């Protein structure tokens, strides 16, 4: 099919789906035929394919039409193999290799959440289907993690000499690993989503999902270790082909996924944001779930590559504020502080970043600076920290503006204000500048 024929076909399909979405009367027999066609014929035509803008719009319409039919007639989901085929079809849109447009993957996740929620509490039969969907996703997740962890074991015994490394094989292996990692991240996003009505079971039995998340995080980190981020950022010269071929790092960075660095940033961001939301919305206040977020914060605050991923920094900044707020409400700030490591080393790390040419997101500066002041508020003056800072002007010129500056991110600014209200025991949100400056002066940080 040539380009024009493909465009015509896509346009015709769009018209048919629009008519389906506009239909008002339920016909269970016809709706079942339509649903089977969408799941088993129409959607698979877009599998393993990098979609253009028109195809993306149509794919999203197909997602909507599937939800529309099941919402109109929930009995359809009870038909043999409908739910199984639905998962096997939608899960393929979690794959970063083909669907770099995050809207496709996130929409596929959202459709599965909504369908699962439609089934919860309707009857035993519906609940069984809902649990079957979640169990099926869990099986996919476990299979992916088993493959990824086994691949780490087998690759560790491979020779590091470039003479024995085939670039095409490396590309295929990297693509497969990233496909499984990206699919797994979207599954985790779904399983621990606060939107999912049946995730109460996961909250009550958190050990398994926490273990899976830790393994997934480990596998993603391992991929990053082998990548040359300068190559991914296209900073190396095009003419230096000889040195490239001899570079092990370059060979290990092979992938067919476009804008890979940007998409790695996306993967980290989706996974971290899912963990933060899982923690923040956990009504049981499970300490293991809180520690899951805190362990990731500690890793990222000490990670030398954090400056390479801007979206991740934004998610981390908001997460620090939100989970700190949760811990304060639980009278558990010292646990928060200890687990993420608000310490002299971290303080110097942030200050060194402030003075360096390496740019960190301003919200991350603001969040960490605020945590330092909250620590002062609750734990008092620390002479060791003060004496260790060679240039006290740095604090007045950098630390205070970091806290007092207004972020363009409204959500970050909202939660920062909530945190300040909580810390200073005020009942309304207002300008906290004087409170912070007073605290600053009380702890002898101001320069004379």
XYZ file of N, CA and C in Angstrom, residues 165-430:
798
model
N 32.183 -8.026 19.112
C 30.857 -7.437 19.256
C 30.310 -7.037 17.893
N 29.137 -7.540 17.587
C 28.468 -7.205 16.334
C 27.455 -6.096 16.604
N 27.624 -4.957 15.923
C 26.775 -3.786 16.182
C 25.300 -4.084 15.921
N 25.012 -4.875 14.881
C 23.620 -5.202 14.564
C 22.975 -6.020 15.677
N 23.758 -6.974 16.217
C 23.240 -7.785 17.318
C 22.992 -6.937 18.560
N 23.939 -6.037 18.844
C 23.784 -5.152 19.997
C 22.524 -4.305 19.841
N 22.303 -3.792 18.629
C 21.118 -2.973 18.365
C 19.840 -3.768 18.641
N 19.786 -4.994 18.139
C 18.593 -5.830 18.333
C 18.376 -6.144 19.809
N 19.470 -6.452 20.512
C 19.376 -6.777 21.940
C 18.906 -5.564 22.735
N 19.504 -4.403 22.439
C 19.105 -3.179 23.144
C 17.642 -2.833 22.883
N 17.225 -2.970 21.632
C 15.824 -2.686 21.293
C 14.878 -3.618 22.045
N 15.243 -4.892 22.101
C 14.394 -5.862 22.798
C 14.326 -5.557 24.291
N 15.469 -5.240 24.879
C 15.489 -4.905 26.310
C 14.647 -3.665 26.596
N 14.815 -2.647 25.762
C 14.055 -1.413 25.976
C 12.563 -1.623 25.738
N 12.227 -2.518 24.813
C 10.818 -2.865 24.605
C 10.231 -3.481 25.869
N 10.961 -4.406 26.455
C 10.482 -5.086 27.662
C 10.472 -4.151 28.867
N 11.479 -3.279 28.957
C 11.516 -2.315 30.063
C 10.361 -1.324 29.946
N 10.168 -0.768 28.760
C 9.100 0.229 28.578
C 7.722 -0.388 28.790
N 7.527 -1.609 28.296
C 6.254 -2.303 28.512
C 6.028 -2.550 29.994
N 7.077 -2.967 30.687
C 6.978 -3.248 32.125
C 6.674 -1.988 32.921
N 7.279 -0.874 32.527
C 7.029 0.395 33.227
C 5.565 0.801 33.094
N 4.999 0.616 31.911
C 3.583 0.951 31.720
C 2.677 -0.006 32.498
N 3.069 -1.272 32.590
C 2.284 -2.222 33.390
C 2.294 -1.802 34.855
N 3.472 -1.447 35.361
C 3.585 -0.980 36.748
C 2.745 0.281 36.948
N 2.819 1.191 35.991
C 2.016 2.414 36.067
C 0.536 2.073 36.240
N 0.081 1.073 35.515
C -1.318 0.649 35.591
C -1.627 -0.023 36.930
N -0.783 -0.969 37.319
C -1.064 -1.778 38.508
C -1.110 -0.961 39.792
N -0.284 0.088 39.877
C -0.233 0.855 41.129
C -0.951 2.204 41.021
N -1.697 2.389 39.938
C -2.415 3.650 39.758
C -3.510 3.812 40.806
N -3.614 5.012 41.359
C -4.676 5.299 42.328
C -6.046 5.317 41.649
N -6.066 5.433 40.321
C -7.328 5.413 39.568
C -7.917 4.006 39.514
N -7.080 3.007 39.722
C -7.525 1.618 39.613
C -8.236 1.214 40.904
N -9.530 0.947 40.807
C -10.322 0.666 42.006
C -9.880 -0.604 42.720
N -9.341 -1.534 41.969
C -8.960 -2.818 42.573
C -7.519 -2.836 43.065
N -6.844 -1.662 43.116
C -5.449 -1.693 43.553
C -5.322 -1.766 45.067
N -6.477 -1.806 45.780
C -6.421 -1.976 47.236
C -5.729 -3.285 47.598
N -5.885 -4.301 46.745
C -5.236 -5.592 47.013
C -3.721 -5.455 46.938
N -3.248 -4.618 46.017
C -1.812 -4.385 45.880
C -1.288 -3.634 47.092
N -2.067 -2.659 47.604
C -1.647 -1.910 48.785
C -1.531 -2.818 50.006
N -2.470 -3.744 50.141
C -2.447 -4.651 51.291
C -1.330 -5.684 51.174
N -0.956 -6.034 49.957
C 0.109 -7.020 49.740
C 1.201 -6.368 48.893
N 1.857 -5.395 49.506
C 2.764 -4.530 48.742
C 4.119 -5.162 48.451
N 4.484 -6.207 49.192
C 5.846 -6.745 49.070
C 6.167 -7.162 47.637
N 5.236 -7.853 46.984
C 5.495 -8.368 45.637
C 5.707 -7.242 44.632
N 4.828 -6.237 44.645
C 4.953 -5.154 43.660
C 6.185 -4.303 43.943
N 6.539 -4.115 45.214
C 7.753 -3.356 45.551
C 8.984 -4.081 45.023
N 9.002 -5.395 45.179
C 10.119 -6.192 44.659
C 10.213 -6.066 43.142
N 9.070 -6.130 42.475
C 9.055 -5.995 41.009
C 9.556 -4.616 40.571
N 9.119 -3.578 41.280
C 9.548 -2.214 40.934
C 11.048 -2.054 41.134
N 11.562 -2.583 42.231
C 13.012 -2.493 42.486
C 13.806 -3.208 41.396
N 13.322 -4.355 40.967
C 14.008 -5.092 39.895
C 13.956 -4.312 38.578
N 12.802 -3.726 38.308
C 12.642 -2.947 37.080
C 13.558 -1.724 37.092
N 13.629 -1.053 38.219
C 14.523 0.106 38.375
C 15.973 -0.311 38.141
N 16.340 -1.445 38.693
C 17.698 -1.970 38.528
C 18.000 -2.238 37.051
N 17.051 -2.836 36.346
C 17.259 -3.150 34.920
C 17.391 -1.878 34.086
N 16.586 -0.873 34.386
C 16.672 0.401 33.665
C 18.017 1.069 33.926
N 18.458 1.070 35.175
C 19.771 1.649 35.503
C 20.893 0.933 34.774
N 20.768 -0.378 34.675
C 21.810 -1.158 34.005
C 21.907 -0.804 32.528
N 20.780 -0.510 31.899
C 20.805 -0.076 30.499
C 21.551 1.246 30.365
N 21.290 2.164 31.285
C 21.913 3.491 31.236
C 23.422 3.390 31.393
N 23.876 2.496 32.251
C 25.314 2.337 32.499
C 26.053 2.026 31.204
N 25.431 1.230 30.345
C 26.088 0.798 29.108
C 25.969 1.804 27.968
N 25.148 2.830 28.147
C 24.959 3.809 27.077
C 25.922 4.978 27.215
N 26.386 5.458 26.067
C 27.178 6.683 26.016
C 26.199 7.829 25.762
N 25.927 8.624 26.803
C 24.916 9.668 26.683
C 25.325 10.767 25.718
N 26.624 10.928 25.494
C 27.072 11.901 24.495
C 26.673 11.451 23.094
N 26.764 10.135 22.865
C 26.318 9.591 21.581
C 24.817 9.806 21.426
N 24.066 9.523 22.499
C 22.618 9.676 22.440
C 22.220 11.131 22.258
N 23.096 12.018 22.710
C 22.818 13.447 22.596
C 23.352 14.035 21.295
N 23.936 13.145 20.462
C 24.470 13.547 19.150
C 25.535 14.633 19.247
N 26.360 14.572 20.294
C 27.397 15.585 20.461
C 28.713 15.191 19.808
N 28.879 13.881 19.548
C 30.143 13.474 18.941
C 30.131 13.787 17.447
N 31.274 13.985 16.869
C 31.366 14.441 15.482
C 31.035 13.327 14.512
N 30.407 13.712 13.410
C 30.014 12.739 12.393
C 31.222 12.181 11.653
N 32.294 12.955 11.556
C 33.456 12.544 10.771
C 34.345 11.542 11.501
N 34.074 11.372 12.778
C 34.966 10.540 13.579
C 34.508 9.085 13.549
N 34.236 8.566 12.348
C 33.654 7.233 12.216
C 34.605 6.137 12.660
N 35.897 6.329 12.465
C 36.863 5.289 12.840
C 36.895 5.120 14.349
N 36.978 6.225 15.066
C 37.026 6.130 16.523
C 35.704 5.612 17.077
N 34.602 5.933 16.392
C 33.303 5.430 16.822
C 33.270 3.902 16.785
N 33.738 3.338 15.681
C 33.696 1.889 15.514
C 34.558 1.190 16.560
N 35.590 1.869 17.009
C 36.475 1.270 18.007
C 35.987 1.529 19.430
N 34.993 2.338 19.542
C 34.515 2.696 20.873
C 33.503 1.670 21.370
N 33.844 1.010 22.474
C 32.930 0.035 23.056
C 31.638 0.712 23.507
N 31.783 1.898 24.096
C 30.608 2.629 24.562
C 29.666 2.950 23.403
N 30.264 3.323 22.283
C 29.436 3.649 21.115
C 28.679 2.410 20.641
N 29.391 1.283 20.564
C 28.757 0.040 20.119
C 27.632 -0.379 21.056
N 27.862 -0.218 22.359
C 26.861 -0.630 23.336
C 25.662 0.315 23.377
N 25.774 1.460 22.720
C 24.690 2.450 22.716
C 23.784 2.322 21.496
N 23.988 1.279 20.693
C 23.209 1.127 19.462
C 21.736 0.841 19.767
N 20.863 1.559 19.071
C 19.421 1.318 19.173
C 18.735 1.972 17.984
N 17.626 1.377 17.556
C 16.870 1.953 16.434
C 15.829 2.955 16.921
N 15.705 3.113 18.237
C 14.698 4.016 18.799
C 15.140 5.464 18.617
N 14.330 6.285 17.961
C 14.725 7.688 17.743
C 14.694 8.488 19.041
N 15.534 9.534 19.106
C 15.570 10.414 20.287
C 15.659 9.603 21.578
N 16.603 8.668 21.600
C 16.645 7.709 22.699
C 16.864 8.379 24.049
N 17.741 9.354 24.098
C 17.989 10.018 25.383
C 16.709 10.642 25.939
N 15.968 11.300 25.078
C 14.698 11.903 25.483
C 13.723 10.831 25.954
N 13.723 9.690 25.290
C 12.798 8.619 25.660
C 13.226 7.878 26.920
N 14.534 7.825 27.181
C 14.997 7.283 28.458
C 14.551 8.194 29.600
N 14.615 9.490 29.361
C 14.116 10.472 30.327
C 12.634 10.219 30.601
N 11.887 9.939 29.532
C 10.457 9.646 29.671
C 10.234 8.397 30.519
N 11.006 7.333 30.253
C 10.837 6.085 31.001
C 11.084 6.290 32.490
N 12.199 6.937 32.818
C 12.494 7.222 34.220
C 11.381 8.061 34.848
N 10.910 9.059 34.111
C 9.901 9.978 34.638
C 8.586 9.259 34.919
N 8.159 8.413 33.982
C 6.907 7.664 34.169
C 7.022 6.726 35.363
N 8.146 6.024 35.476
C 8.323 5.078 36.575
C 8.378 5.804 37.914
N 9.190 6.864 38.001
C 9.299 7.597 39.268
C 7.967 8.241 39.643
N 7.287 8.842 38.674
C 5.999 9.474 38.968
C 4.975 8.450 39.452
N 4.995 7.260 38.874
C 4.078 6.196 39.310
C 4.359 5.810 40.760
N 5.640 5.696 41.103
C 6.037 5.353 42.475
C 5.590 6.443 43.447
N 5.812 7.698 43.075
C 5.440 8.829 43.939
C 3.931 8.862 44.165
N 3.158 8.702 43.086
C 1.697 8.717 43.204
C 1.211 7.549 44.058
N 1.822 6.391 43.881
C 1.492 5.202 44.671
C 1.701 5.490 46.153
N 2.804 6.142 46.476
C 3.129 6.467 47.867
C 2.204 7.545 48.417
N 2.055 8.612 47.668
C 1.290 9.766 48.148
C -0.179 9.418 48.368
N -0.735 8.550 47.526
C -2.160 8.212 47.594
C -2.449 6.962 48.415
N -1.429 6.399 49.042
C -1.614 5.198 49.862
C -2.271 5.575 51.188
N -3.545 5.289 51.319
C -4.284 5.652 52.533
C -3.879 4.824 53.744
N -3.227 3.699 53.501
C -2.772 2.850 54.604
C -1.465 3.351 55.207
N -0.818 4.298 54.529
C 0.467 4.855 54.990
C 1.486 3.756 55.285
N 1.543 2.801 54.375
C 2.461 1.665 54.496
C 3.904 2.170 54.440
N 4.678 1.887 55.486
C 6.052 2.391 55.560
C 6.924 1.808 54.453
N 6.644 0.577 54.044
C 7.421 -0.026 52.950
C 7.203 0.722 51.636
N 5.976 1.195 51.423
C 5.681 1.958 50.210
C 6.325 3.340 50.283
N 6.312 3.960 51.462
C 7.003 5.243 51.645
C 8.494 5.073 51.374
N 9.070 4.005 51.920
C 10.512 3.764 51.733
C 10.865 3.482 50.274
N 9.911 2.955 49.520
C 10.141 2.734 48.087
C 10.456 4.063 47.400
N 9.652 5.087 47.684
C 9.920 6.419 47.115
C 11.221 6.997 47.647
N 11.427 6.878 48.945
C 12.607 7.499 49.558
C 13.906 6.896 49.035
N 13.895 5.597 48.775
C 15.113 4.958 48.247
C 15.439 5.478 46.850
N 14.396 5.741 46.053
C 14.632 6.284 44.708
C 15.114 7.738 44.783
N 14.568 8.502 45.740
C 15.034 9.877 45.927
C 16.519 9.895 46.280
N 16.896 9.030 47.207
C 18.300 8.998 47.643
C 19.217 8.665 46.476
N 18.828 7.677 45.686
C 19.638 7.297 44.523
C 19.799 8.477 43.568
N 18.694 9.131 43.239
C 18.726 10.197 42.235
C 19.456 11.442 42.724
N 19.355 11.749 44.012
C 20.046 12.923 44.549
C 21.560 12.746 44.552
N 21.999 11.498 44.475
C 23.438 11.226 44.442
C 23.916 10.738 43.079
N 23.026 10.751 42.104
C 23.320 10.196 40.780
C 24.015 11.236 39.920
N 25.156 10.897 39.396
C 25.932 11.842 38.590
C 25.259 12.169 37.260
N 24.351 11.311 36.826
C 23.701 11.521 35.528
C 22.380 12.279 35.624
N 22.002 12.697 36.823
C 20.690 13.323 36.996
C 20.530 14.561 36.118
N 21.631 15.286 35.898
C 21.547 16.514 35.097
C 21.234 16.242 33.621
N 21.364 14.972 33.198
C 21.103 14.610 31.802
C 19.607 14.481 31.496
N 18.784 14.406 32.538
C 17.366 14.089 32.340
C 16.483 15.164 32.975
N 16.036 16.088 32.164
C 15.317 17.253 32.681
C 13.920 16.903 33.197
N 13.183 16.086 32.466
C 11.837 15.709 32.920
C 11.905 14.950 34.237
N 12.893 14.091 34.363
C 13.077 13.331 35.600
C 13.331 14.270 36.773
N 14.136 15.312 36.560
C 14.406 16.285 37.624
C 13.117 16.964 38.088
N 12.236 17.279 37.149
C 10.968 17.930 37.501
C 10.097 17.005 38.347
N 10.045 15.733 37.946
C 9.261 14.755 38.708
C 9.865 14.566 40.096
N 11.185 14.468 40.172
C 11.880 14.313 41.451
C 11.599 15.504 42.362
N 11.649 16.707 41.816
C 11.425 17.928 42.606
C 10.049 17.907 43.258
N 9.032 17.619 42.457
C 7.667 17.575 42.980
C 7.508 16.427 43.970
N 8.132 15.286 43.672
C 8.046 14.128 44.557
C 8.643 14.394 45.929
N 9.784 15.062 45.979
C 10.411 15.408 47.261
C 9.462 16.230 48.123
N 8.799 17.203 47.497
C 7.875 18.068 48.231
C 6.654 17.280 48.710
N 6.062 16.475 47.820
C 4.833 15.753 48.162
C 5.063 14.705 49.245
N 6.136 13.935 49.116
C 6.368 12.872 50.103
C 6.866 13.452 51.419
N 7.597 14.570 51.370
C 7.966 15.269 52.603
C 6.703 15.737 53.325
N 5.762 16.281 52.578
C 4.489 16.725 53.151
C 3.757 15.560 53.811
N 3.739 14.422 53.148
C 3.082 13.234 53.711
C 3.761 12.808 55.010
N 5.098 12.786 55.000
C 5.841 12.364 56.193
C 5.661 13.352 57.343
N 5.583 14.639 57.044
C 5.336 15.637 58.090
C 3.976 15.406 58.740
N 2.979 15.104 57.933
C 1.640 14.854 58.473
C 1.611 13.593 59.336
N 2.543 12.687 59.058
C 2.652 11.452 59.846
C 3.647 11.603 60.992
N 4.129 12.853 61.215
C 5.159 13.129 62.235
C 6.387 12.254 62.032
N 6.791 12.153 60.774
C 7.852 11.208 60.414
C 8.933 11.879 59.572
N 9.185 13.178 59.827
C 10.159 13.890 59.000
C 11.564 13.326 59.166
N 11.936 12.947 60.388
C 13.303 12.452 60.606
C 13.558 11.149 59.851
N 12.514 10.345 59.703
C 12.652 9.127 58.895
C 12.879 9.511 57.435
N 12.115 10.478 56.964
C 12.275 11.001 55.602
C 13.702 11.504 55.401
N 14.168 12.320 56.342
C 15.515 12.908 56.261
C 16.594 11.825 56.222
N 16.461 10.857 57.102
C 17.477 9.801 57.193
C 17.510 8.957 55.924
N 16.340 8.625 55.397
C 16.271 7.717 54.250
C 16.779 8.347 52.955
N 16.517 9.647 52.762
C 17.004 10.255 51.519
C 18.396 10.837 51.702
N 18.823 10.982 52.969
C 20.188 11.424 53.228
C 20.384 12.916 53.107
N 19.540 13.710 53.801
C 19.811 15.148 53.883
C 21.020 15.296 54.790
N 22.164 15.515 54.197
C 23.409 15.480 54.955
C 24.387 16.498 54.414
N 25.513 16.576 55.089
C 26.581 17.476 54.670
C 27.026 17.159 53.250
N 27.173 15.882 52.941
C 27.614 15.488 51.601
C 26.618 15.946 50.543
N 25.325 15.729 50.828
C 24.309 16.140 49.864
C 24.247 17.653 49.723
N 24.442 18.344 50.841
C 24.437 19.800 50.810
C 25.549 20.309 49.913
N 26.732 19.749 50.090
C 27.869 20.148 49.258
C 27.655 19.765 47.799
N 26.965 18.631 47.588
C 26.668 18.189 46.218
C 25.799 19.229 45.507
N 24.759 19.692 46.200
C 23.877 20.696 45.614
C 24.621 22.000 45.388
N 25.435 22.412 46.381
C 26.189 23.657 46.229
C 27.173 23.576 45.067
N 27.795 22.405 44.921
C 28.744 22.258 43.813
C 28.025 22.361 42.473
N 26.801 21.853 42.419
C 26.020 21.963 41.191
C 25.632 23.418 40.918
N 25.345 24.153 42.007
C 24.984 25.558 41.839
C 26.134 26.364 41.253
N 27.355 25.968 41.605
C 28.536 26.710 41.160
C 29.080 26.220 39.824
N 28.600 25.077 39.380
C 29.185 24.459 38.189
C 28.454 24.900 36.929
N 28.993 24.466 35.807
C 28.345 24.746 34.525
C 27.237 23.742 34.224
N 27.131 22.703 35.073
C 26.102 21.684 34.878
C 24.769 22.228 35.383
N 23.788 22.267 34.527
C 22.503 22.854 34.875
C 21.575 21.811 35.488
N 21.070 22.120 36.676
C 20.007 21.341 37.272
C 18.732 22.171 37.212
N 17.596 21.494 37.172
C 16.323 22.191 37.125
C 16.146 23.065 38.367
N 15.646 24.270 38.180
C 15.507 25.213 39.296
C 14.573 24.685 40.377
N 13.574 23.874 39.994
C 12.673 23.299 40.993
C 13.401 22.325 41.910
N 14.396 21.617 41.374
C 15.171 20.693 42.200
C 16.005 21.472 43.210
N 16.605 22.578 42.784
C 17.321 23.453 43.717
C 16.376 23.926 44.820
N 15.197 24.372 44.404
C 14.223 24.914 45.350
C 13.775 23.856 46.353
N 13.454 22.657 45.848
C 12.973 21.581 46.717
C 14.027 21.181 47.741
N 15.255 20.980 47.278
C 16.292 20.518 48.203
C 16.664 21.614 49.194
N 16.715 22.860 48.736
C 17.007 23.978 49.639
C 15.943 24.074 50.729
N 14.686 23.861 50.347
C 13.599 23.911 51.316
C 13.718 22.780 52.336
N 14.128 21.598 51.884
C 14.314 20.483 52.815
C 15.389 20.801 53.850
N 16.437 21.505 53.431
C 17.499 21.899 54.364
C 16.923 22.807 55.448
N 16.082 23.746 55.050
C 15.507 24.661 56.028
C 14.501 23.970 56.939
N 13.762 23.015 56.406
C 12.838 22.258 57.254
C 13.622 21.459 58.288
N 14.745 20.913 57.864
C 15.614 20.200 58.806
C 16.081 21.143 59.915
N 16.444 22.377 59.558
C 16.838 23.378 60.556
C 15.683 23.684 61.507
N 14.503 23.768 60.956
C 13.314 24.090 61.752
C 13.074 23.039 62.836
N 13.222 21.768 62.463
C 12.892 20.702 63.399
C 14.086 20.195 64.206
N 15.273 20.304 63.648
C 16.443 19.717 64.307
C 17.482 20.740 64.746
N 17.246 22.015 64.438
C 18.089 23.061 64.988
C 19.364 23.304 64.215
N 20.148 24.192 64.770
C 21.385 24.700 64.166
C 22.474 23.637 64.160
N 23.108 23.457 63.017
C 24.178 22.472 62.878
C 25.474 23.200 62.543
N 26.317 23.376 63.553
C 27.542 24.159 63.375
C 28.489 23.511 62.382
N 28.490 22.176 62.352
C 29.390 21.466 61.438
C 29.095 21.829 59.986
N 27.786 21.897 59.653
C 27.405 22.243 58.286
C 27.839 23.659 57.953
N 27.584 24.583 58.884
C 27.934 25.982 58.645
C 29.431 26.162 58.459
N 30.219 25.550 59.335
C 31.675 25.711 59.275
C 32.262 25.092 58.019
N 31.569 24.131 57.462
C 32.107 23.433 56.294
C 31.891 24.225 55.006
N 30.989 25.205 55.045
C 30.685 25.968 53.841
C 31.648 27.137 53.731
N 32.526 27.064 52.750
C 33.598 28.047 52.634
C 33.055 29.423 52.271
N 32.082 29.472 51.405
C 31.590 30.757 50.923
C 30.160 30.963 51.400
N 30.009 31.680 52.530
C 28.676 31.860 53.087
C 27.801 32.735 52.201
N 28.439 33.535 51.320
C 27.656 34.334 50.375
C 26.840 33.440 49.455
N 27.346 32.223 49.241
C 26.652 31.290 48.360
C 25.257 30.992 48.888
N 25.147 30.932 50.212
C 23.847 30.616 50.802
C 22.865 31.761 50.603
N 23.315 32.975 50.923
C 22.411 34.115 50.785
C 22.109 34.428 49.326
N 23.060 34.140 48.439
C 22.863 34.476 47.027
C 22.178 33.364 46.241
N 22.268 32.120 46.726
C 21.720 30.992 45.967
C 20.603 30.266 46.718
N 20.873 29.918 47.992
C 19.945 29.060 48.717
C 18.597 29.739 48.947
N 18.640 30.974 49.465
C 17.388 31.691 49.709
C 16.596 31.948 48.432
N 17.227 32.476 47.384
C 16.461 32.678 46.144
C 15.858 31.387 45.603
N 16.543 30.261 45.831
C 15.996 28.976 45.379
C 14.651 28.700 46.025
N 14.544 29.018 47.319
C 13.308 28.745 48.046
C 12.240 29.785 47.728
N 12.648 31.032 47.697
C 11.685 32.121 47.566
C 11.215 32.341 46.135
N 11.980 31.839 45.176
C 11.592 32.020 43.779
C 10.290 31.310 43.453
N 9.510 31.889 42.558
C 8.222 31.316 42.154
C 8.427 30.462 40.909
N 8.019 29.206 40.995
C 8.182 28.279 39.878
C 7.097 28.502 38.829
N 7.445 28.254 37.574
C 6.459 28.305 36.494
C 5.529 27.096 36.549
N 5.983 26.055 37.252
C 5.181 24.842 37.388
C 4.156 25.052 38.502
N 2.892 25.206 38.139
C 1.853 25.536 39.116
C 1.655 24.428 40.145
N 1.777 23.192 39.703
C 1.601 22.077 40.633
C 2.716 22.076 41.677
N 3.953 22.298 41.231
C 5.082 22.365 42.162
C 4.878 23.511 43.149
N 4.476 24.667 42.668
C 4.284 25.841 43.530
C 3.156 25.596 44.525
N 2.105 24.897 44.082
C 0.976 24.583 44.966
C 1.423 23.709 46.136
N 2.148 22.627 45.835
C 2.574 21.722 46.906
C 3.682 22.338 47.762
N 4.510 23.183 47.174
C 5.518 23.889 47.975
C 4.831 24.787 49.002
N 3.774 25.481 48.573
C 3.013 26.343 49.485
C 2.345 25.524 50.581
N 1.788 24.363 50.206
C 1.171 23.488 51.208
C 2.196 23.020 52.234
N 3.390 22.710 51.755
C 4.452 22.264 52.655
C 4.851 23.383 53.614
N 4.970 24.601 53.105
C 5.331 25.740 53.948
C 4.253 26.027 54.987
N 2.987 25.918 54.585
C 1.883 26.094 55.527
C 1.996 25.077 56.652
N 2.298 23.828 56.289
C 2.415 22.759 57.281
C 3.585 23.008 58.226
N 4.707 23.431 57.682
C 5.918 23.641 58.482
C 5.749 24.796 59.454
N 5.128 25.893 58.984
C 5.025 27.086 59.822
C 3.687 27.196 60.546
N 2.918 26.091 60.514
C 1.677 26.001 61.289
C 0.703 27.141 60.999
N 0.566 27.488 59.756
C -0.388 28.522 59.366
C -1.598 27.868 58.716
N -2.716 28.566 58.775
C -3.955 28.014 58.239
C -4.256 28.462 56.816
N -3.442 29.352 56.295
C -3.698 29.830 54.936
C -2.394 29.953 54.175
N -2.503 29.919 52.865
C -1.322 30.056 52.018
C -1.047 31.547 51.809
N 0.165 31.981 52.121
C 0.544 33.373 51.919
C 2.036 33.429 51.671
